[in-house]
Every structure is written in structure tokens, then in C-alpha cells.
Amino acid sequence: MFNNGPIENFIGAEISQLQPGSNIEVSQQGNAVVPILSRLAISNYPQLPPPILPVDPTHFGHAEAHLSPGPVRVPGYFLTDGSELTATEQDGLVVSLNGKSAGGDMCTLTATVRSWEGPGRETLGKAPGNVTWVTAALEILKGTNPPFIFNFSYSAQAFLFKTSTSQHNIANMIEIDLAPAVVEEQTGPDLIGTAILQRTLTYYGEIFSVQALEVPASTLDAQFHLANQATLWPFMADIALFSDVFENLGGPAPQLDTSAFVTIGSLNDFLPPPPLADLTDQLTTVIAPCLGPLAATCLSADDSVVSLKSATNWLTRLLIDSADGQSAIASMATAYRQSQLAQETNSENQPTMPVNVDPRPGPTEQDTSKPMPADENPAKQPDGT
């Protein structure tokens, strides 16, 4: 486990003999910053099967894009090396770009939005059941390099949010538990409620670090970031090629005026749940606009992929305005309402105590406890005092 501060600050990690599951000890080598995974690809690392990216929602192949027919191809977007890209629009929104870099590599940027079924939250030690998630993701391909994937996902049923970056078999994820962020009351300037953030780093499917942070629900930016620069540094140049594209598509990096934890927590557990149309409207106009900005707070301004902050605006717009995004939100609203209706039914079927029953012990219930001996009773001494 990492144990000497934020993962972004780790320097001089001695990991030449690292094996899956090993602890990472940190030693300082002057002021030189050594990327934490700079020597993971060592010759004596066990041979493993072909790379498999983490389980949904971080794996998105081109075959998984569900775009309605009628794409329109338009020019006018450029890589930072000056190479022009051709964009594909759907519903008036750019969903992919491709072209050759100055070095001759084919470069592709693809965005997808969708709903899917996956594990929710664990309750009372039970394995999590499936819930409906909505996900917005982008994938970058350059030449023969493995794809870089950035995404964020949200489940209203589970009150969970997650965002991740991954390439090859390195994956960073931050999961946010929004259930305790539900604000029931306000006391002065402080909002009652918290959000719990957990950051995980995995390599070849093995967990190398898990770190957690709890913050007040009113927090605008928890300063808890995906460790991109420390773990994905070999691929940063591929992502930086698209920085102008991200800024053109997304505009300035999003800024939150109010806490996303509080806004998303406002969904609450409605019993009985509101009509489906009202619930869909709240998810579309109130909750969804906060998802991209919340993901942006998980990206460090010191990363060379800081332009991904702008990309969150683009992905949020696709989630809200595209046909695929609206369909995904509608699916999540339906699933959430059904779960709430089931919860309401279960609560109505719970047995209740008749109002005329005396809850005190009856004559058949006997007190089997024995009186405490006088010498063991501190309230009364043997002499009677």
C-alpha cells in the first residue's frame, strides 16, 4: 500500500522487484521525481495473458457504440501538431474524430454514452445486486498503442459515482459514495452530510493501492485526484495531442458554483416516488449537469492531461442532449422508480405491532437475573452504608 501521502507526490519508488500484491516502499532520491510505474514492465515479471482492461464501465470498444443512423462528417478540428481531423456528428454533436498525425500515425477519438446493468452497493454483507448505470466515456487510439480510456458513471439506485482512467493494464479509479451526502437539514452555514471517496490503483488486475477520504457534503473540490501523471506517464503525449480538440468541444474547464455532492444528493429516496416524467426531468436537468464537473474535480491541474477537464463538458453535453444519452437517462429513471416502488411495497408489507398491545413484558416473561451479592454491589457496603 502507498503510505506516505498522496499518490501524486510519491518519488523515487523502489519497485524493481515488485510482484502483484506487494507493498510499495517509498525512498527519496534527491529531488528527482520518478514515475511510480516507471519500472513495472520488467523482464522477470510473470508472463500474463493479453491485456484486459478493468470491468465495466472502463472498457469501451468501437463495437459498443450505439449511435442512431445518419452521421455527418465535418472537417475543422486539429491535433496539436497541426494535423487536421475529420469529425463525425450525430444529432448535431461531435461523437468521433480521426486523422493522421504529423508522424503518420492514425489517431482516433471516440465518445460513447449508454446505460448498462452492473453491481451496485453492498448491503449487510451481501453481494451487491445489479443496478442501472449511465456512463459517458472517451477512447483515444494512436497507431498501435493500446487505447486510453477516460469515463465517468453514475447510478441513482446505488447513489454511487465513479470515474476512471486506464491504458493497457494500468487503471486508476475514484469511487464516490453519495448516500451520506443526502442533506436532510441545514445548520447555519454548514450542510449536514458527507461524501466518501475511495481511490484505487490496479496493475494487471492486482490492487496496489486503496485510499479513502471523507469530506463534508458542502465541499466544492475534494482535491482527491486520479494519479494519471504518476501511473500513465508513458501515454500522456498521446492524450496531449487532442488537448485543442477537447477545449474546442468542451470549452473552458467546468467550475462548480454549488457542491455536486449536495446537488446529486438532492435526489434522495422518494416514497412514494414521483411520476416518471418528473424523475426523468430532475435527472436530466439537475443531476446529469453535475456529473462531468464532479469528474473534472478528480483530475489534477498539474497533470499533462489537464485538458480532460474540458472533455468532461463535451461528455456531459452528449449525455444530456444526444439521443443515446437521453435514452440512457430514461432507462436509469425507470429503474430507479421501479426500485423505489418495490421498496414502498416492502415497507407496506412489513408486520406492525397493534396499537393496543402493551410492549412491556407479560406474565409469562420472567426475569431470570439474580440479585448481585452485597459484597459485589458498589452502591452498598457490607456494613449497610
Short mmCIF file of C-alpha atoms in Angstrom, two decimals:
data_model
loop_
_atom_site.label_atom_id
_atom_site.label_comp_id
_atom_site.label_asym_id
_atom_site.label_seq_id
_atom_site.Cartn_x
_atom_site.Cartn_y
_atom_site.Cartn_z
CA MET A 1 0.00 0.00 0.00
CA PHE A 2 1.08 3.54 -0.50
CA ASN A 3 1.60 5.08 2.86
CA ASN A 4 3.47 8.34 2.63
CA GLY A 5 0.96 10.87 1.36
CA PRO A 6 -0.94 11.44 -1.89
CA ILE A 7 -0.01 9.14 -4.72
CA GLU A 8 0.85 12.11 -6.95
CA ASN A 9 3.70 13.02 -4.57
CA PHE A 10 5.44 9.64 -4.48
CA ILE A 11 9.06 10.00 -5.52
CA GLY A 12 11.84 7.53 -6.10
CA ALA A 13 9.70 4.40 -5.68
CA GLU A 14 11.95 1.34 -5.46
CA ILE A 15 9.83 -1.20 -7.30
CA SER A 16 12.29 -3.16 -9.41
CA GLN A 17 11.36 -6.38 -7.60
CA LEU A 18 7.65 -5.62 -7.33
CA GLN A 19 5.25 -8.52 -7.59
CA PRO A 20 1.44 -8.39 -7.57
CA GLY A 21 0.12 -7.65 -4.09
CA SER A 22 3.47 -6.31 -2.82
CA ASN A 23 3.67 -3.24 -0.64
CA ILE A 24 5.42 -0.26 -2.22
CA GLU A 25 8.02 1.40 -0.05
CA VAL A 26 8.97 4.93 -0.96
CA SER A 27 12.51 6.32 -0.77
CA GLN A 28 13.63 9.76 -1.82
CA GLN A 29 16.39 10.20 -4.40
CA GLY A 30 17.28 13.86 -4.12
CA ASN A 31 14.52 15.94 -5.64
CA ALA A 32 14.10 13.76 -8.71
CA VAL A 33 10.53 12.68 -9.37
CA VAL A 34 10.49 9.10 -10.65
CA PRO A 35 7.12 7.98 -12.10
CA ILE A 36 5.74 5.30 -9.85
CA LEU A 37 5.26 2.68 -12.54
CA SER A 38 8.45 3.51 -14.45
CA ARG A 39 9.89 0.03 -13.92
CA LEU A 40 6.85 -2.21 -13.69
CA ALA A 41 7.45 -3.65 -17.17
CA ILE A 42 10.46 -5.66 -16.00
CA SER A 43 11.78 -8.77 -17.69
CA ASN A 44 11.18 -11.07 -14.74
CA TYR A 45 7.53 -10.05 -14.36
CA PRO A 46 5.39 -13.18 -14.89
CA GLN A 47 4.03 -13.71 -18.38
CA LEU A 48 0.36 -12.86 -18.42
CA PRO A 49 -2.42 -13.25 -20.95
CA PRO A 50 -3.21 -10.42 -23.39
CA PRO A 51 -4.15 -7.13 -21.67
CA ILE A 52 -7.66 -6.92 -20.31
CA LEU A 53 -8.95 -3.54 -19.21
CA PRO A 54 -10.96 -3.28 -15.99
CA VAL A 55 -14.55 -4.41 -15.80
CA ASP A 56 -17.25 -2.02 -16.98
CA PRO A 57 -17.53 0.91 -17.12
CA THR A 58 -13.90 1.38 -18.13
CA HIS A 59 -13.87 -0.86 -21.22
CA PHE A 60 -15.44 0.55 -24.34
CA GLY A 61 -14.79 -0.89 -27.78
CA HIS A 62 -15.94 0.66 -31.01
CA ALA A 63 -18.48 -2.13 -31.41
CA GLU A 64 -20.20 -0.99 -28.22
CA ALA A 65 -21.12 2.47 -29.53
CA HIS A 66 -24.87 2.69 -30.06
CA LEU A 67 -25.33 5.67 -32.36
CA SER A 68 -28.53 6.32 -34.24
CA PRO A 69 -28.19 6.38 -38.06
CA GLY A 70 -27.28 9.43 -40.07
CA PRO A 71 -23.75 10.55 -39.01
CA VAL A 72 -22.34 13.64 -40.72
CA ARG A 73 -18.59 14.02 -41.29
CA VAL A 74 -17.14 17.53 -40.98
CA PRO A 75 -13.57 18.94 -41.02
CA GLY A 76 -12.19 21.71 -38.85
CA TYR A 77 -10.52 20.06 -35.84
CA PHE A 78 -6.77 19.78 -35.39
CA LEU A 79 -4.22 17.88 -33.33
CA THR A 80 -1.64 19.98 -31.51
CA ASP A 81 0.91 19.02 -34.21
CA GLY A 82 -1.25 20.80 -36.81
CA SER A 83 -2.76 17.68 -38.39
CA GLU A 84 -6.40 18.04 -39.38
CA LEU A 85 -9.04 15.63 -38.12
CA THR A 86 -12.37 14.73 -39.64
CA ALA A 87 -15.24 14.78 -37.15
CA THR A 88 -18.36 12.64 -37.20
CA GLU A 89 -21.50 14.31 -35.89
CA GLN A 90 -24.65 12.66 -34.60
CA ASP A 91 -27.72 14.65 -33.53
CA GLY A 92 -25.65 17.77 -34.27
CA LEU A 93 -22.98 16.73 -31.74
CA VAL A 94 -19.44 15.50 -32.45
CA VAL A 95 -19.09 11.86 -31.41
CA SER A 96 -15.78 10.89 -33.01
CA LEU A 97 -12.73 12.31 -34.82
CA ASN A 98 -9.98 10.66 -36.82
CA GLY A 99 -6.97 11.52 -38.95
CA LYS A 100 -3.22 11.04 -39.25
CA SER A 101 -0.70 12.74 -37.00
CA ALA A 102 2.36 14.54 -38.40
CA GLY A 103 4.28 11.34 -37.71
CA GLY A 104 1.92 9.27 -39.86
CA ASP A 105 0.07 7.50 -37.02
CA MET A 106 -3.68 7.07 -37.34
CA CYS A 107 -5.35 8.89 -34.43
CA THR A 108 -8.95 8.31 -33.36
CA LEU A 109 -11.06 9.88 -30.61
CA THR A 110 -14.43 8.28 -29.89
CA ALA A 111 -17.10 9.21 -27.33
CA THR A 112 -19.89 6.92 -26.14
CA VAL A 113 -22.82 7.35 -23.77
CA ARG A 114 -25.01 4.48 -22.66
CA SER A 115 -26.81 2.75 -19.81
CA TRP A 116 -25.82 -0.69 -18.55
CA GLU A 117 -26.50 -3.13 -15.73
CA GLY A 118 -23.76 -3.70 -13.16
CA PRO A 119 -23.08 -4.28 -9.46
CA GLY A 120 -24.42 -1.66 -7.04
CA ARG A 121 -23.66 -1.24 -3.36
CA GLU A 122 -23.13 -3.94 -0.78
CA THR A 123 -25.73 -4.10 1.98
CA LEU A 124 -25.48 -6.02 5.26
CA GLY A 125 -22.53 -8.02 3.98
CA LYS A 126 -24.47 -9.32 0.97
CA ALA A 127 -23.02 -9.32 -2.52
CA PRO A 128 -24.21 -6.28 -4.44
CA GLY A 129 -27.14 -6.77 -6.78
CA ASN A 130 -27.22 -5.27 -10.25
CA VAL A 131 -28.41 -1.70 -10.75
CA THR A 132 -28.68 0.60 -13.77
CA TRP A 133 -25.73 2.89 -14.52
CA VAL A 134 -25.26 5.69 -17.04
CA THR A 135 -21.77 6.17 -18.43
CA ALA A 136 -20.05 8.74 -20.61
CA ALA A 137 -16.65 7.74 -21.94
CA LEU A 138 -13.98 8.69 -24.43
CA GLU A 139 -11.38 6.46 -26.04
CA ILE A 140 -8.14 7.58 -27.70
CA LEU A 141 -6.25 5.41 -30.18
CA LYS A 142 -2.90 6.36 -31.70
CA GLY A 143 -1.19 3.97 -34.07
CA THR A 144 -0.71 0.56 -32.49
CA ASN A 145 -0.68 1.85 -28.90
CA PRO A 146 -3.29 0.39 -26.55
CA PRO A 147 -6.36 2.63 -26.14
CA PHE A 148 -6.55 5.26 -23.43
CA ILE A 149 -9.99 5.40 -21.79
CA PHE A 150 -11.49 8.08 -19.57
CA ASN A 151 -15.03 7.85 -18.25
CA PHE A 152 -17.48 8.71 -15.51
CA SER A 153 -20.53 6.73 -14.38
CA TYR A 154 -23.47 7.27 -12.04
CA SER A 155 -26.21 5.07 -10.57
CA ALA A 156 -29.24 6.69 -8.97
CA GLN A 157 -30.27 3.36 -7.43
CA ALA A 158 -26.93 2.83 -5.72
CA PHE A 159 -26.13 6.52 -5.02
CA LEU A 160 -22.65 5.86 -6.38
CA PHE A 161 -20.43 7.83 -8.77
CA LYS A 162 -17.15 6.66 -10.27
CA THR A 163 -14.60 7.99 -12.70
CA SER A 164 -11.51 6.29 -14.11
CA THR A 165 -8.57 6.45 -16.50
CA SER A 166 -6.93 3.36 -17.92
CA GLN A 167 -4.48 2.20 -20.56
CA HIS A 168 -3.15 -1.27 -21.22
CA ASN A 169 -3.34 -2.96 -17.78
CA ILE A 170 -2.96 0.14 -15.62
CA ALA A 171 -6.17 1.58 -14.20
CA ASN A 172 -6.97 4.42 -11.80
CA MET A 173 -10.44 4.80 -10.32
CA ILE A 174 -12.15 7.09 -7.84
CA GLU A 175 -15.50 5.90 -6.48
CA ILE A 176 -17.70 8.30 -4.52
CA ASP A 177 -20.38 7.12 -2.11
CA LEU A 178 -23.07 9.81 -2.26
CA ALA A 179 -25.55 8.18 0.13
CA PRO A 180 -24.24 10.01 3.23
CA ALA A 181 -24.23 13.26 1.24
CA VAL A 182 -28.03 13.38 1.26
CA VAL A 183 -28.79 16.64 3.04
CA GLU A 184 -31.75 16.38 5.39
CA GLU A 185 -31.28 19.68 7.18
CA GLN A 186 -29.12 22.79 7.26
CA THR A 187 -27.46 24.21 10.35
CA GLY A 188 -26.11 27.72 9.85
CA PRO A 189 -23.55 27.80 7.04
CA ASP A 190 -22.80 24.09 7.34
CA LEU A 191 -24.71 21.40 5.48
CA ILE A 192 -25.31 18.13 7.27
CA GLY A 193 -23.90 15.22 5.30
CA THR A 194 -20.63 13.84 3.94
CA ALA A 195 -19.25 12.18 0.83
CA ILE A 196 -16.84 9.24 0.97
CA LEU A 197 -14.22 8.98 -1.80
CA GLN A 198 -12.08 5.93 -2.49
CA ARG A 199 -9.13 5.86 -4.90
CA THR A 200 -7.85 2.57 -6.31
CA LEU A 201 -4.81 1.79 -8.45
CA THR A 202 -4.64 -1.59 -10.20
CA TYR A 203 -1.97 -3.18 -12.39
CA TYR A 204 -2.66 -6.40 -14.29
CA GLY A 205 -5.81 -6.75 -12.23
CA GLU A 206 -3.92 -6.62 -8.93
CA ILE A 207 -4.78 -3.86 -6.46
CA PHE A 208 -1.68 -1.88 -5.48
CA SER A 209 -3.34 0.92 -3.53
CA VAL A 210 -6.63 1.83 -1.93
CA GLN A 211 -7.00 5.22 -0.28
CA ALA A 212 -10.13 6.79 1.22
CA LEU A 213 -11.21 10.31 2.11
CA GLU A 214 -14.37 11.63 3.76
CA VAL A 215 -15.34 15.25 3.11
CA PRO A 216 -18.30 17.49 4.07
CA ALA A 217 -21.12 17.48 1.55
CA SER A 218 -20.61 21.21 1.00
CA THR A 219 -17.09 20.65 -0.42
CA LEU A 220 -16.70 22.03 -3.95
CA ASP A 221 -13.40 20.27 -4.72
CA ALA A 222 -12.06 17.48 -2.52
CA GLN A 223 -8.55 17.76 -4.07
CA PHE A 224 -8.53 13.97 -4.42
CA HIS A 225 -7.20 13.15 -7.87
CA LEU A 226 -6.68 10.28 -10.27
CA ALA A 227 -2.96 9.52 -10.32
CA ASN A 228 -2.55 9.94 -14.06
CA GLN A 229 0.87 11.59 -14.15
CA ALA A 230 2.36 9.04 -11.75
CA THR A 231 0.96 5.93 -13.42
CA LEU A 232 0.12 6.64 -17.07
CA TRP A 233 3.09 8.88 -17.88
CA PRO A 234 4.24 6.85 -20.95
CA PHE A 235 0.92 7.64 -22.68
CA MET A 236 0.49 11.30 -21.77
CA ALA A 237 1.78 12.51 -25.15
CA ASP A 238 -0.97 10.59 -26.95
CA ILE A 239 -3.62 12.33 -24.87
CA ALA A 240 -1.98 15.76 -25.12
CA LEU A 241 -2.26 15.57 -28.93
CA PHE A 242 -6.02 16.06 -28.51
CA SER A 243 -5.90 18.91 -25.99
CA ASP A 244 -7.01 21.55 -28.54
CA VAL A 245 -9.87 19.27 -29.60
CA PHE A 246 -11.05 18.90 -26.01
CA GLU A 247 -11.02 22.65 -25.49
CA ASN A 248 -12.88 23.26 -28.78
CA LEU A 249 -15.53 20.65 -28.00
CA GLY A 250 -15.90 21.31 -24.28
CA GLY A 251 -14.94 24.92 -23.76
CA PRO A 252 -13.38 26.17 -20.51
CA ALA A 253 -12.91 23.67 -17.72
CA PRO A 254 -16.15 23.46 -15.69
CA GLN A 255 -16.46 25.28 -12.38
CA LEU A 256 -18.98 24.31 -9.71
CA ASP A 257 -20.95 27.08 -8.01
CA THR A 258 -22.53 24.67 -5.54
CA SER A 259 -21.34 21.30 -4.31
CA ALA A 260 -22.02 18.42 -6.69
CA PHE A 261 -22.33 16.16 -3.63
CA VAL A 262 -25.28 18.22 -2.37
CA THR A 263 -26.91 18.57 -5.78
CA ILE A 264 -26.72 14.87 -6.59
CA GLY A 265 -27.75 14.06 -3.02
CA SER A 266 -30.94 16.07 -3.58
CA LEU A 267 -32.39 13.09 -5.49
CA ASN A 268 -32.98 11.42 -2.12
CA ASP A 269 -35.18 8.37 -1.50
CA PHE A 270 -38.66 9.39 -2.55
CA LEU A 271 -41.50 7.35 -1.08
CA PRO A 272 -43.76 7.30 -2.89
CA PRO A 273 -41.57 8.12 -5.91
CA PRO A 274 -42.60 10.99 -8.19
CA PRO A 275 -44.08 10.39 -11.66
CA LEU A 276 -41.56 9.04 -14.16
CA ALA A 277 -41.65 12.24 -16.23
CA ASP A 278 -40.75 14.37 -13.19
CA LEU A 279 -37.97 12.00 -12.13
CA THR A 280 -36.50 11.93 -15.65
CA ASP A 281 -36.60 15.72 -15.77
CA GLN A 282 -34.74 16.02 -12.46
CA LEU A 283 -32.08 13.54 -13.55
CA THR A 284 -31.66 15.37 -16.87
CA THR A 285 -31.71 19.00 -15.75
CA VAL A 286 -30.33 18.83 -12.19
CA ILE A 287 -28.27 15.67 -11.64
CA ALA A 288 -26.64 14.98 -15.03
CA PRO A 289 -25.15 18.51 -15.43
CA CYS A 290 -23.13 17.89 -12.23
CA LEU A 291 -21.60 14.58 -13.30
CA GLY A 292 -18.97 15.97 -15.69
CA PRO A 293 -17.87 18.79 -13.36
CA LEU A 294 -17.61 16.27 -10.50
CA ALA A 295 -15.38 14.08 -12.67
CA ALA A 296 -13.31 17.17 -13.52
CA THR A 297 -12.52 17.73 -9.82
CA CYS A 298 -10.90 14.27 -9.85
CA LEU A 299 -8.36 15.47 -12.45
CA SER A 300 -5.32 17.31 -11.16
CA ALA A 301 -4.48 20.70 -12.67
CA ASP A 302 -0.83 19.58 -12.56
CA ASP A 303 -1.41 16.67 -14.95
CA SER A 304 -0.31 16.98 -18.55
CA VAL A 305 -3.81 15.68 -19.34
CA VAL A 306 -5.49 18.64 -17.65
CA SER A 307 -7.34 19.22 -20.95
CA LEU A 308 -9.51 16.25 -19.98
CA LYS A 309 -11.27 18.71 -17.67
CA SER A 310 -12.66 20.38 -20.80
CA ALA A 311 -13.55 16.98 -22.22
CA THR A 312 -15.92 16.42 -19.28
CA ASN A 313 -18.05 19.30 -20.63
CA TRP A 314 -18.24 17.56 -24.00
CA LEU A 315 -19.22 14.24 -22.45
CA THR A 316 -21.83 15.90 -20.23
CA ARG A 317 -23.38 17.58 -23.27
CA LEU A 318 -23.56 14.22 -25.06
CA LEU A 319 -25.18 12.63 -22.03
CA ILE A 320 -27.87 15.32 -21.81
CA ASP A 321 -28.52 16.24 -25.45
CA SER A 322 -27.80 13.17 -27.61
CA ALA A 323 -30.43 10.55 -28.36
CA ASP A 324 -28.25 7.87 -26.77
CA GLY A 325 -27.76 9.96 -23.65
CA GLN A 326 -31.44 10.73 -23.25
CA SER A 327 -32.26 7.05 -23.70
CA ALA A 328 -29.67 6.13 -21.04
CA ILE A 329 -31.07 8.64 -18.54
CA ALA A 330 -34.62 7.44 -19.23
CA SER A 331 -33.54 3.84 -18.55
CA MET A 332 -31.93 4.87 -15.25
CA ALA A 333 -35.02 6.87 -14.22
CA THR A 334 -37.28 3.88 -14.93
CA ALA A 335 -35.04 1.51 -12.96
CA TYR A 336 -34.78 3.94 -10.04
CA ARG A 337 -38.54 4.44 -9.88
CA GLN A 338 -39.19 0.69 -10.03
CA SER A 339 -36.77 0.10 -7.16
CA GLN A 340 -38.48 2.79 -5.11
CA LEU A 341 -41.92 1.34 -5.81
CA ALA A 342 -40.63 -2.07 -4.71
CA GLN A 343 -39.22 -0.51 -1.55
CA GLU A 344 -42.57 1.14 -0.84
CA THR A 345 -44.38 -2.18 -1.32
CA ASN A 346 -41.96 -3.96 1.00
CA SER A 347 -42.40 -1.34 3.71
CA GLU A 348 -46.19 -1.64 3.48
CA ASN A 349 -45.98 -5.42 3.87
CA GLN A 350 -43.82 -5.29 7.00
CA PRO A 351 -45.76 -6.51 10.08
CA THR A 352 -46.52 -3.81 12.62
CA MET A 353 -47.43 -4.04 16.31
CA PRO A 354 -51.13 -3.41 17.04
CA VAL A 355 -51.59 -0.13 18.85
CA ASN A 356 -53.41 -1.76 21.77
CA VAL A 357 -50.57 -4.18 22.63
CA ASP A 358 -48.63 -3.33 25.77
CA PRO A 359 -44.93 -3.63 24.82
CA ARG A 360 -43.93 -4.33 28.45
CA PRO A 361 -43.05 -7.95 29.45
CA GLY A 362 -46.14 -10.09 30.10
CA PRO A 363 -46.70 -12.51 32.98
CA THR A 364 -45.10 -15.38 31.06
CA GLU A 365 -41.84 -13.47 30.67
CA GLN A 366 -39.76 -13.98 33.80
CA ASP A 367 -36.70 -12.10 34.94
CA THR A 368 -34.06 -14.80 35.33
CA SER A 369 -31.32 -12.47 36.52
CA LYS A 370 -30.02 -12.96 40.09
CA PRO A 371 -29.51 -10.20 42.66
CA MET A 372 -25.96 -9.00 42.99
CA PRO A 373 -24.37 -10.11 46.30
CA ALA A 374 -23.86 -7.29 48.78
CA ASP A 375 -20.06 -7.54 48.59
CA GLU A 376 -20.22 -7.10 44.80
CA ASN A 377 -22.60 -4.15 44.86
CA PRO A 378 -20.57 -0.92 44.90
CA ALA A 379 -23.63 1.04 45.95
CA LYS A 380 -23.95 -0.81 49.24
CA GLN A 381 -21.12 -1.90 51.53
CA PRO A 382 -21.33 -4.96 53.85
CA ASP A 383 -21.84 -2.73 56.86
CA GLY A 384 -25.01 -1.35 55.31
CA THR A 385 -23.61 2.09 54.49
#
